[in-house]
CSV table of C-alpha atoms and ligand atoms in Angstrom, one decimal:
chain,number,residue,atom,x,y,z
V,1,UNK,CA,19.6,7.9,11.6
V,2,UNK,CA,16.9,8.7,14.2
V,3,UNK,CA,13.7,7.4,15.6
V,4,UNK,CA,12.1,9.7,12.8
V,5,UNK,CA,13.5,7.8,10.3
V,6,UNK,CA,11.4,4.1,11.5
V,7,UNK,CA,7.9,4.2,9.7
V,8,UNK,CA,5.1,2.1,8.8
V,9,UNK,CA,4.4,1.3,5.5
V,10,UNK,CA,1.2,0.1,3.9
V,11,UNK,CA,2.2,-2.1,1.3
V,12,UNK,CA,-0.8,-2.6,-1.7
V,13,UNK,CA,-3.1,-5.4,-1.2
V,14,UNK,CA,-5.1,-6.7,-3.9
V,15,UNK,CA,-8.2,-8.2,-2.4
V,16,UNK,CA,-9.9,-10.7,-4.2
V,17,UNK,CA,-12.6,-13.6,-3.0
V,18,UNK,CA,-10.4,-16.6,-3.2
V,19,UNK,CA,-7.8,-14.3,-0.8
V,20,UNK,CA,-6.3,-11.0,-0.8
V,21,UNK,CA,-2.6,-11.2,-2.2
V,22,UNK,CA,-0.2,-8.9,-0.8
V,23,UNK,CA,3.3,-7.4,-3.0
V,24,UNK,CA,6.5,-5.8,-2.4
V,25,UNK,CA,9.0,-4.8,-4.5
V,26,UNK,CA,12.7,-3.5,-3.9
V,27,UNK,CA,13.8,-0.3,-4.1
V,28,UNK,CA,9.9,0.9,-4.7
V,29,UNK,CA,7.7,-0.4,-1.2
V,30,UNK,CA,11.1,-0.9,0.9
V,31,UNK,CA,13.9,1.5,0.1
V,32,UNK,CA,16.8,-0.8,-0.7
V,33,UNK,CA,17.3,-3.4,-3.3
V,34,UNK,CA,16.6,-6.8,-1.4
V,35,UNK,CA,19.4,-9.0,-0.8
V,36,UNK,CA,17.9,-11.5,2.0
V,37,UNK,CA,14.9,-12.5,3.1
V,38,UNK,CA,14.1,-14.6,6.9
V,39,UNK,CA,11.7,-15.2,9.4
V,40,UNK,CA,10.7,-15.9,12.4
V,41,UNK,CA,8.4,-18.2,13.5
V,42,UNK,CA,7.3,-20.9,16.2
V,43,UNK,CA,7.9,-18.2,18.9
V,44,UNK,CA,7.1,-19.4,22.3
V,45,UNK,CA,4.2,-17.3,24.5
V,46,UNK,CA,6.5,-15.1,26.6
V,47,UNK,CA,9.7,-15.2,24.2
V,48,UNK,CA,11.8,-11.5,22.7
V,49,UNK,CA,14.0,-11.6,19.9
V,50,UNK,CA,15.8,-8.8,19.1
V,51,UNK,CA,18.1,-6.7,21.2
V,52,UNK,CA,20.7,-5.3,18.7
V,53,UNK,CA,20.9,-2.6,16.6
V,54,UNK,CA,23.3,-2.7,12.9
V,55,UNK,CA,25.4,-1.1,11.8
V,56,UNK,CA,24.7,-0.6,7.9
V,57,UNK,CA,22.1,-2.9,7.6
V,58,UNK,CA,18.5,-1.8,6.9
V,59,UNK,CA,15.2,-4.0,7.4
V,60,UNK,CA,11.6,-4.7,6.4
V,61,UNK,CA,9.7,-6.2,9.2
V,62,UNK,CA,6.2,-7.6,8.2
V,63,UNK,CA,3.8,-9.3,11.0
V,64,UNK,CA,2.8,-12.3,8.0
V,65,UNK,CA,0.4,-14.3,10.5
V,66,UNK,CA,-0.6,-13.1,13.8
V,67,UNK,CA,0.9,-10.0,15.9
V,68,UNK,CA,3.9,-9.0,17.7
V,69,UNK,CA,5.4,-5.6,19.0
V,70,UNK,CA,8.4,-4.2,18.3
V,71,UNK,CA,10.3,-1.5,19.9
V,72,UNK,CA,12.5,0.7,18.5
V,73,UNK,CA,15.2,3.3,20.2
V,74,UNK,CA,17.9,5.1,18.6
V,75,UNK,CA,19.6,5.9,22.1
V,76,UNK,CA,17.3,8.9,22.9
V,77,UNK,CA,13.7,8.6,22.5
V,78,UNK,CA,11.9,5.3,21.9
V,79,UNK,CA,8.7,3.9,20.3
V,80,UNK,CA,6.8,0.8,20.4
V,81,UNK,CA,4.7,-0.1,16.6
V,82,UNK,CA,2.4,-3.2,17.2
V,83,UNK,CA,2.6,-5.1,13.8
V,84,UNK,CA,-0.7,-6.8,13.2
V,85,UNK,CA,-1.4,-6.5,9.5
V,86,UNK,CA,0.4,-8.7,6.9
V,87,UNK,CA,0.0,-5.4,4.3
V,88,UNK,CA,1.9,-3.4,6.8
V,89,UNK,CA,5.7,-3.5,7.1
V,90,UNK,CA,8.0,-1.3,9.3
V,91,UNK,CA,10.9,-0.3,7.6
V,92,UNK,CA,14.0,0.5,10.0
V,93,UNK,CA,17.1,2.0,9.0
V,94,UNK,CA,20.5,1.1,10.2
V,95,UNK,CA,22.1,2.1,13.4
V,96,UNK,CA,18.7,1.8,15.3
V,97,UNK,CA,18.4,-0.4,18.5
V,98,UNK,CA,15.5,-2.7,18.6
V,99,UNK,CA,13.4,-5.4,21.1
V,100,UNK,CA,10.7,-7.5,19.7
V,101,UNK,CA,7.6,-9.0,22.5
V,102,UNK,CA,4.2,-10.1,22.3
V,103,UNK,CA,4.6,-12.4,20.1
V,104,UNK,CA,0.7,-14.2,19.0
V,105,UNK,CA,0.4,-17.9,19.4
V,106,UNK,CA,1.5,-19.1,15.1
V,107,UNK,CA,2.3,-15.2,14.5
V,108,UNK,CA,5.5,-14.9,11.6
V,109,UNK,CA,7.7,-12.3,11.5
V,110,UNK,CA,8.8,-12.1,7.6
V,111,UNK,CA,12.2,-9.6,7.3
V,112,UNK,CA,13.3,-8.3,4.2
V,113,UNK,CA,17.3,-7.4,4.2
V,114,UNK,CA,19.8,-4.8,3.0
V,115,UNK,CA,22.3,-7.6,2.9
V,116,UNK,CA,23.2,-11.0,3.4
V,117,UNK,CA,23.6,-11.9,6.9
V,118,UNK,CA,27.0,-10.8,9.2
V,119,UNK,CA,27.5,-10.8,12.5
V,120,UNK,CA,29.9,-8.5,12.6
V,121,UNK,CA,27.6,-5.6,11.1
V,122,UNK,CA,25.4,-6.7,14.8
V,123,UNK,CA,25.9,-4.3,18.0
V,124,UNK,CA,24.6,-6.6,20.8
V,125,UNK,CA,25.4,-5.2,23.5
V,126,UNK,CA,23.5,-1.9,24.5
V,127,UNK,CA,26.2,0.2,26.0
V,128,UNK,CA,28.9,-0.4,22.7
V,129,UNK,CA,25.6,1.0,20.7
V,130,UNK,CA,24.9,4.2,23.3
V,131,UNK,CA,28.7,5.1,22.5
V,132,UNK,CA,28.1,4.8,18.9
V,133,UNK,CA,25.1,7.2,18.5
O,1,T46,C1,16.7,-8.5,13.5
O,1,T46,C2,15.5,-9.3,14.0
O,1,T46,C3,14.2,-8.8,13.5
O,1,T46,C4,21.9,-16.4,10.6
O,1,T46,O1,22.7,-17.3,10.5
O,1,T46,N1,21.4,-15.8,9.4
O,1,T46,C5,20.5,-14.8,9.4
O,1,T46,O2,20.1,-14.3,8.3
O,1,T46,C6,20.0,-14.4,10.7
O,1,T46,C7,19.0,-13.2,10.7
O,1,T46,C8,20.4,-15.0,11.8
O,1,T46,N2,21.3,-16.0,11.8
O,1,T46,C9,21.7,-16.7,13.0
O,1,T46,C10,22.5,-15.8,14.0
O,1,T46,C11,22.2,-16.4,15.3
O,1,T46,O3,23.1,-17.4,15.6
O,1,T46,O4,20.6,-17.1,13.7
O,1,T46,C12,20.8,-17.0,15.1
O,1,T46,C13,19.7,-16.2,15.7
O,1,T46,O5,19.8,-14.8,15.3
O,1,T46,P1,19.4,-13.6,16.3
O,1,T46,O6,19.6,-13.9,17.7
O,1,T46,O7,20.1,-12.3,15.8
O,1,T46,O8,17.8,-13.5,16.0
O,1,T46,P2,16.8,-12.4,16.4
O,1,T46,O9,15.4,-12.9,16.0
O,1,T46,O10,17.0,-11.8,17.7
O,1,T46,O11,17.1,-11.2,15.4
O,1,T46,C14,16.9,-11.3,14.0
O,1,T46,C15,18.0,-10.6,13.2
O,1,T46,O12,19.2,-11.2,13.6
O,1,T46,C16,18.0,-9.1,13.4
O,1,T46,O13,18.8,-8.5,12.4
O,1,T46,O14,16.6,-7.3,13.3
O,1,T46,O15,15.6,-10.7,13.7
């Protein structure tokens, strides 16, 4: 997988005057079936998440409330998407290092998953990852 590979997707949005409503389904808007969903919120001013890539899993990242940025490498070139639209997601595949900052005060971080969570699919340290790729 490469940097090419990382891409935002607009997701449909039906707008409508008591709120706009926002879907996504598996295997059409994201390009795995879904088997977990988390997320992230209450992040203090100042705080990064992040800082691992995995090793077969694949993710949906969707800003739900409020803004943060996420940066992505995959060893050689690297590129920062600012998620600040809850009908925009950023799909990353696996094998693909990433940092998240600049978090918004009440901003969510909604993550669709390949698979249910295990730690040992996690490279957290940066150089085991660099001998990976
Ligand atoms: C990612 C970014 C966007 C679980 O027990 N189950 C889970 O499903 C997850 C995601 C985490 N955990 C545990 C593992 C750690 O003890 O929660 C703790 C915090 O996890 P972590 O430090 O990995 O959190 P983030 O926000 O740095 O990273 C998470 C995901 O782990 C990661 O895959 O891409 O969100």
């Amino acid at each position: 997988m490469s940097l090419a590979d990382c891409r935002l997707v607009k997701l449909p949005k039906i707008t409508d005057p008591r709120g706009n409503l926002t879907f996504i389904e598996g295997e059409v808007h994201v390009p795995f079936t879904i088997q977990r969903v988390y997320y992230l919120y209450d992040v203090p001013g100042g705080a990064e998440r992040g800082g691992h890539a995995h090793r077969d899993l694949e993710q949906f990242l969707i800003a739900a409330n409020g803004s943060f940025e996420v940066t992505v490498t995959d060893g050689a070139d690297k590129r920062t998407f600012s998620l600040n639209r809850s009908y925009y997601g950023l799909y990353i595949p696996r094998m693909i290092w990433r940092d998240m900052a600049n978090f918004s005060s009440g901003s969510v971080c909604l993550v669709l998953a390949s698979a249910r969570y295990d730690e040992s699919d996690y490279y957290r340290e940066y150089n085991e990852y660099l001998q990976a790729v």
